[in-house]
Coordinates of C-alpha atoms in Angstrom, one line a residue:
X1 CA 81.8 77.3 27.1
X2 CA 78.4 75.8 28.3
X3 CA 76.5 74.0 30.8
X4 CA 75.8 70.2 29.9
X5 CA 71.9 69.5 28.9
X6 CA 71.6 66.9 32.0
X7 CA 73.4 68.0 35.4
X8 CA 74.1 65.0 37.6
X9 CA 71.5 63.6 39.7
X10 CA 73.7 64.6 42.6
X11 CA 73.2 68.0 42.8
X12 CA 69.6 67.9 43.7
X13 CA 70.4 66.4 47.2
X14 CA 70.5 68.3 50.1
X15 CA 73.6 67.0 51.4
X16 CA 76.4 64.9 49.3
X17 CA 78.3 62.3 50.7
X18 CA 81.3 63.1 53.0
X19 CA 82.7 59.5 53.9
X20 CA 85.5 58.0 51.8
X21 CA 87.0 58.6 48.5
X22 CA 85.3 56.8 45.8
X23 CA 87.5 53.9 45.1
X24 CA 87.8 52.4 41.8
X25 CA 90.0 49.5 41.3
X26 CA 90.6 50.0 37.4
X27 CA 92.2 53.0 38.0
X28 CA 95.9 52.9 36.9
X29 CA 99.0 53.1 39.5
X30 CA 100.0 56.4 38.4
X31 CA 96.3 58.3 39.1
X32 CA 97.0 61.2 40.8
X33 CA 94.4 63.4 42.7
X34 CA 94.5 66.4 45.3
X35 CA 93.1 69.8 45.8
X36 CA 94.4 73.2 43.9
X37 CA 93.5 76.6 45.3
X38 CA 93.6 79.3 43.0
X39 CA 94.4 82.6 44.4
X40 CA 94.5 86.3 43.7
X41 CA 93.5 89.7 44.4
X42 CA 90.3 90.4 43.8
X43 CA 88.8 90.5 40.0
X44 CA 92.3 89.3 39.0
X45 CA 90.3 86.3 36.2
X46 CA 90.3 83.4 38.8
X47 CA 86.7 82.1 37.9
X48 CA 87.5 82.8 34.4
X49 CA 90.3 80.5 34.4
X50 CA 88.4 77.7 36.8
X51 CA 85.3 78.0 33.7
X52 CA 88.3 77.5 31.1
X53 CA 90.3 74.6 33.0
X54 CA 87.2 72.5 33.5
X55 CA 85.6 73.4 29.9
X56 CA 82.0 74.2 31.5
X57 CA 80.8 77.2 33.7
X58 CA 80.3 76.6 37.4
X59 CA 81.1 80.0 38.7
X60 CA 79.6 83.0 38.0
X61 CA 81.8 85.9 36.3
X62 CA 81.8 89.3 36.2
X63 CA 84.1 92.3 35.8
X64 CA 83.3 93.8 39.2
X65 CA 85.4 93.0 42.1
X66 CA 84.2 90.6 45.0
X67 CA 82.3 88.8 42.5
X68 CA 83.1 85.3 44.6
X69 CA 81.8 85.1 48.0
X70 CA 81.9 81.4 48.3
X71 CA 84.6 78.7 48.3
X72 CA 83.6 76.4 45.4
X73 CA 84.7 73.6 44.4
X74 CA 85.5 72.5 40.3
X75 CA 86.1 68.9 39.8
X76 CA 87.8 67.7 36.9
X77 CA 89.0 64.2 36.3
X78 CA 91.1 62.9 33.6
X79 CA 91.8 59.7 31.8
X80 CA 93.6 58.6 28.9
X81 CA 89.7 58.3 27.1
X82 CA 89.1 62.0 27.3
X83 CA 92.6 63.6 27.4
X84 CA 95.1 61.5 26.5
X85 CA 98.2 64.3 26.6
X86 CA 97.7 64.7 30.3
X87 CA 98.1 61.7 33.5
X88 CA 94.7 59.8 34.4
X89 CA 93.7 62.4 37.5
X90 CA 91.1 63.8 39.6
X91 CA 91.9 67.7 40.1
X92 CA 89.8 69.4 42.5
X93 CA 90.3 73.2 42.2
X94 CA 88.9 75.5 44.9
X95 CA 88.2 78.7 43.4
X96 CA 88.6 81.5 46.2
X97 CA 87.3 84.9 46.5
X98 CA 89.9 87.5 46.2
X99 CA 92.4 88.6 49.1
X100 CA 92.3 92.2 49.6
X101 CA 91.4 94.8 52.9
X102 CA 88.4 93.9 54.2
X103 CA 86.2 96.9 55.1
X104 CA 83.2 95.2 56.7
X105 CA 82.1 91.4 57.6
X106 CA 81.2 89.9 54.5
X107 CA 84.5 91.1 53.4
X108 CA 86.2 89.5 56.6
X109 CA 84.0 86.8 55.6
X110 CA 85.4 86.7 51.9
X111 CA 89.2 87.4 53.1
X112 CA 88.9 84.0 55.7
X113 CA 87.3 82.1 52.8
X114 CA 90.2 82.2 50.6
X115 CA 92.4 82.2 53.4
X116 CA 91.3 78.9 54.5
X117 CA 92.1 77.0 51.3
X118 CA 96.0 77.4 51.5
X119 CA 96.9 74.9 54.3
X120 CA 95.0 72.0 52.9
X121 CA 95.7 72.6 49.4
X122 CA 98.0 70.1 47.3
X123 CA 99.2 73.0 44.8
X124 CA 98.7 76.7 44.8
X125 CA 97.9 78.9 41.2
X126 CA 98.7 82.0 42.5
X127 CA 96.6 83.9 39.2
X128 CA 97.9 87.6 38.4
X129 CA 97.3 90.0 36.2
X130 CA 100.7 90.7 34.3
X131 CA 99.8 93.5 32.2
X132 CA 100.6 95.7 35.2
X133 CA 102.8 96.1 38.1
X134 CA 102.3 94.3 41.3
X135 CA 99.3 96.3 43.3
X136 CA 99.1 96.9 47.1
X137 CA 96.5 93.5 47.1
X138 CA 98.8 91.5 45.3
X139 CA 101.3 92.0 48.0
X140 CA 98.5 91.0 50.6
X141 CA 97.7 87.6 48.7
X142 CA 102.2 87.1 49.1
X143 CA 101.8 87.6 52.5
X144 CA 99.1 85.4 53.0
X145 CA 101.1 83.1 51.2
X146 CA 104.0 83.2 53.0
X147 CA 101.8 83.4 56.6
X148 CA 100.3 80.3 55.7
X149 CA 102.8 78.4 53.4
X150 CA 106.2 79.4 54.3
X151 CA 108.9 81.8 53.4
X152 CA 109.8 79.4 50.5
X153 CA 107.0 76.7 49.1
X154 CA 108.4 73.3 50.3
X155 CA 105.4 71.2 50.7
X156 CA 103.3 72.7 48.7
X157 CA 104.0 73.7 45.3
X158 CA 103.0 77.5 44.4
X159 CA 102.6 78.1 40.5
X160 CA 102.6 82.1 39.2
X161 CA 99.8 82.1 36.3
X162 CA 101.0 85.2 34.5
X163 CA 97.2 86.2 33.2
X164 CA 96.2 88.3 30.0
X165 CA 98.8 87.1 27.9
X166 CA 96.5 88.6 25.3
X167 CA 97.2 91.8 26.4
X168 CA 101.2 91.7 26.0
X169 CA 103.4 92.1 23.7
X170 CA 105.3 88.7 22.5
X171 CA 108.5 90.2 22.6
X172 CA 108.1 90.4 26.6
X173 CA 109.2 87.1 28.3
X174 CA 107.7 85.2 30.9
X175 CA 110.6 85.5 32.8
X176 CA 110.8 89.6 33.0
X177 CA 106.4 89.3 33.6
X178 CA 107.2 87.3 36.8
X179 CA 110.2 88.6 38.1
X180 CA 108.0 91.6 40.3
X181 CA 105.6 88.8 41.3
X182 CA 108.5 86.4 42.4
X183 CA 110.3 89.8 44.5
X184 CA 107.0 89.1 46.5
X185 CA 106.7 85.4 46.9
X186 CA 109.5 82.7 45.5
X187 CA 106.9 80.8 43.2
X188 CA 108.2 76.9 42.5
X189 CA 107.4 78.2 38.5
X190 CA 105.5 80.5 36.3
X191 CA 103.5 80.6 32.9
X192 CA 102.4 82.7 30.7
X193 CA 98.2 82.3 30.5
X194 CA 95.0 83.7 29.2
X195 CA 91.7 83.0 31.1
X196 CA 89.8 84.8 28.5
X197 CA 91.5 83.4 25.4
X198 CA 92.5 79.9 26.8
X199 CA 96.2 80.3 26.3
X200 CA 97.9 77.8 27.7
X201 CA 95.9 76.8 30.1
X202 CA 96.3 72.7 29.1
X203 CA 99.6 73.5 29.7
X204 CA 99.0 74.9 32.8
X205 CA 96.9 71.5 33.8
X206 CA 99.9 69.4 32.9
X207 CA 101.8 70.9 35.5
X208 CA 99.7 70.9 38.3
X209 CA 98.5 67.3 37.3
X210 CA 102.7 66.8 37.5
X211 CA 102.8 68.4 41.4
X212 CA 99.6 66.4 42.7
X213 CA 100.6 63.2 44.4
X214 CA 99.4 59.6 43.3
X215 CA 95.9 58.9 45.3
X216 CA 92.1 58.0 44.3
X217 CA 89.1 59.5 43.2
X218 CA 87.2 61.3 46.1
X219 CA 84.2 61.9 43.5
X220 CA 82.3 60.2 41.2
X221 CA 84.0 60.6 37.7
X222 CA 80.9 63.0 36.4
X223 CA 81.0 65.4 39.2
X224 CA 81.5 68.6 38.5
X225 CA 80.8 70.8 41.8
X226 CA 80.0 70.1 45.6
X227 CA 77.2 72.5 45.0
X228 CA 73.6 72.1 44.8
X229 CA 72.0 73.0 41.9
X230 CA 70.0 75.8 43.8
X231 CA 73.1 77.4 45.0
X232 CA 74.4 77.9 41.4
X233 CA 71.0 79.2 40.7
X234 CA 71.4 81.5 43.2
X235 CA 74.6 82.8 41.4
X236 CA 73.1 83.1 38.0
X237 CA 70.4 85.6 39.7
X238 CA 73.3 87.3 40.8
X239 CA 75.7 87.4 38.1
X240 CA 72.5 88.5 36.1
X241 CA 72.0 91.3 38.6
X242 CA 75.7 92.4 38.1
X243 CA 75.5 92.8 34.7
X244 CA 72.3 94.8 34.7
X245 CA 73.4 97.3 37.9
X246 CA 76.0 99.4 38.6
X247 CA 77.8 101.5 40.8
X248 CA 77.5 100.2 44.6
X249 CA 74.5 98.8 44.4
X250 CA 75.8 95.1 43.6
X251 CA 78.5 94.9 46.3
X252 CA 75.1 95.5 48.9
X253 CA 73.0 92.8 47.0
X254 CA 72.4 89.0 47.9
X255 CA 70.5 86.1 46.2
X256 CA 68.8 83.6 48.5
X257 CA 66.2 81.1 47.1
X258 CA 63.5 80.3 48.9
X259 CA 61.5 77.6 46.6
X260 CA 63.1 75.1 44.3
X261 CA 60.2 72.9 43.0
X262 CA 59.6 71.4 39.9
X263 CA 56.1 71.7 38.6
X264 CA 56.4 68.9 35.6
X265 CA 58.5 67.2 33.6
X266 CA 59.0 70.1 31.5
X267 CA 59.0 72.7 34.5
X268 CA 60.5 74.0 37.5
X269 CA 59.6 76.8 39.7
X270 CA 62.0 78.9 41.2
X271 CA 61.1 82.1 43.8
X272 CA 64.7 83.7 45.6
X273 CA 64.8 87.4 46.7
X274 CA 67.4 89.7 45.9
X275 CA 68.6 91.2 49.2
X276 CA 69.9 94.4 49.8
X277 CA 70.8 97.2 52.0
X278 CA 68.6 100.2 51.8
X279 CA 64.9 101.2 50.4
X280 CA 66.7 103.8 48.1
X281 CA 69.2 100.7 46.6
X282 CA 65.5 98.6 46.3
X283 CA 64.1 101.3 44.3
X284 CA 67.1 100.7 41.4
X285 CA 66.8 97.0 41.7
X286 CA 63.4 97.1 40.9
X287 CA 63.9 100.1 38.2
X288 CA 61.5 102.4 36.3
X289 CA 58.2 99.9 35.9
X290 CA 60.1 97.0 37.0
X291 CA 62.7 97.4 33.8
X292 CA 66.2 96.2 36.0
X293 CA 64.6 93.3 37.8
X294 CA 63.1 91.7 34.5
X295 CA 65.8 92.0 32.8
X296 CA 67.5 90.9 35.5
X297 CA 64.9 87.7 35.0
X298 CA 65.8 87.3 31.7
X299 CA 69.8 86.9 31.6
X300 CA 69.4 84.4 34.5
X301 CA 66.5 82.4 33.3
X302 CA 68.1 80.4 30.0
X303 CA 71.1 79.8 32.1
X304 CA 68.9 78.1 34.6
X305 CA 67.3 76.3 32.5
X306 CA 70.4 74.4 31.2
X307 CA 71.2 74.0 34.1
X308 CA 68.2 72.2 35.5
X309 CA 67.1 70.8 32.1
X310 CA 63.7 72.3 32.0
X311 CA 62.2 75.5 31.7
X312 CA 61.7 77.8 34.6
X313 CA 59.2 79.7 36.4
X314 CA 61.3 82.3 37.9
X315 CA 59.6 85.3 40.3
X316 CA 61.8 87.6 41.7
X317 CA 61.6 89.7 44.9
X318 CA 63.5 92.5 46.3
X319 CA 63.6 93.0 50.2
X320 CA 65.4 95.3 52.4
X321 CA 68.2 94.0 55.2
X322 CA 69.5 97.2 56.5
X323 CA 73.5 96.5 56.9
X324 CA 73.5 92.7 56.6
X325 CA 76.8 93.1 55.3
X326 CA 77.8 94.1 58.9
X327 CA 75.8 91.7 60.8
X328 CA 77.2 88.4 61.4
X329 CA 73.9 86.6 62.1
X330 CA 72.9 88.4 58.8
X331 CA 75.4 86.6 56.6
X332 CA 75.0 83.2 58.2
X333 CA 71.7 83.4 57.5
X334 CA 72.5 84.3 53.8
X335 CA 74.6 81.2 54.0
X336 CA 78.7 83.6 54.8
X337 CA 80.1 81.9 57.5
X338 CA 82.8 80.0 57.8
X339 CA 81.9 76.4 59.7

């Protein structure tokens, strides 16, 4: 999976059009469109599976929990040119950070974020991770389904995505995998996936292409995100930085870019600091001569330049916000806070 040579022009504007849907009258009868929130506990493969559904990466990944802090959107559109097994659609996913206890603002923060997806959405992918029992947060993310859905999904329809079907044994069906998972929440159906592997996940499309109603484009057919391109920046720093740290570190560490400017044709400079917590958390950051934060330069920097389409000048500074993960003028400054 990989980021086109050329991202749309789009992305470079500060603010993207919010007025009607983009109307198109050669689009057939039967184009359907709508909005899908996927769902989970936290770490549970959600971005995984909106990387895999879309075919390019948009949202960072990583095998630490609270990985998404941000409601982002993946748009995909379909017509008989470019997939010709599924119904001409535009499918806007709205990939969620993960329901579980929150234990300080940012994580209040992250909980309202997903939360705030479900009444709006046309069709729910409730992702789990079948290879083990139902946890205490995948009993949270039922009840926020049933808080904000209904006891039973009328309206909306709710499809179980039974995740790491690499991990199971064949002989296991998909009934017996959801039948925990459905003692929790009465899904409208269920199917056997991998995010990792890609199993069935054009399967998976078909049906939620099958519960969206008929309707219009509401984006330009080469849109991919709502996102500016320095935002998904920003999350390359920090998907860099979650690969190269451990321990707690990570969960106490922002990314906020400060200049986006390109130089030349062939070059774009980039500055963002990598906030976090204490001075004894800046130290590691940094690391022994400076070690963690260039390499911390170097995962980021190729995936930046694909995305931009030039290469990149990227500096890198560390600075202390003591407790911004507890301070709600902190985290709408770092851009957490709900509208």
């Amino acid at each position: 999976m990989s980021l086109p040579a050329e991202w749309p022009s789009q992305f470079e504007d500060d603010e993207l059009d919010d007025e009607a849907p983009f109307l198109d009258d050669s689009l057939p009868p039967n184009h359907h469109s709508g909005f899908v929130a996927v769902v989970g506990r936290p770490n549970v493969g959600k971005s995984t599976l909106l990387n895999r559904l879309l075919g390019q990466k948009i949202a960072i990944v990583s095998p630490k929990p609270q990985t998404t802090r941000n409601q982002l959107l993946g748009i995909l559109t379909t017509s008989p040119e470019s997939e010709p097994d599924l119904p001409p659609a535009q499918v806007i996913f709205v990939d969620t950070p993960g329901i579980h206890q929150p234990h300080h603002k940012l994580g209040e923060y992250l909980v309202e974020t997903a939360l705030a997806a479900l009444p709006d959405a046309d069709v729910v992918v409730w992702l789990v991770d079948a290879s083990e029992p139902p946890t205490e947060e995948d009993r949270l993310v039922a009840a926020a389904l049933r808080d904000n859905l209904g006891a039973t999904p009328a309206e909306t329809a709710v499809l179980l995505a039974l995740n790491k079907a690499d991990l199971l044994s064949p002989s296991v069906s998909e009934a017996e995998l959801a039948q925990p998972f459905l003692e929790l929440y009465p899904a409208s159906e269920w199917l056997k996936i991998s995010a990792t592997r890609g199993d069935n996940h054009m399967e998976l499309l078909g049906r939620i292409i099958d519960h969206l109603p008929l309707g219009p484009r509401y984006f330009p057919e080469d849109q991919i995100t709502d996102q500016q391109t320095r935002f998904i920046a920003a999350e390359f720093i920090r998907e860099a930085a979650l690969k190269v740290l451990h321990q707690e570190v990570p969960h106490a560490l922002a990314v906020r870019v400060t200049e986006f400017k390109p130089r030349s044709e062939r070059m774009t400079y980039i500055s963002a600091d990598l906030i976090i917590e204490r001075d004894s958390q800046k130290a590691i950051v940094i690391g022994e001569k400076g070690k963690s934060l260039k390499k911390i330069g170097q995962i980021a920097r190729p995936q930046i330049e694909e995305l931009v389409g030039t290469q990149v000048y990227l500096e890198l500074w560390v600075k202390v916000r003591p407790k911004w993960r507890q301070k709600e003028e902190e985290l709408r400054w770092l851009g957490y806070a709900l509208e």
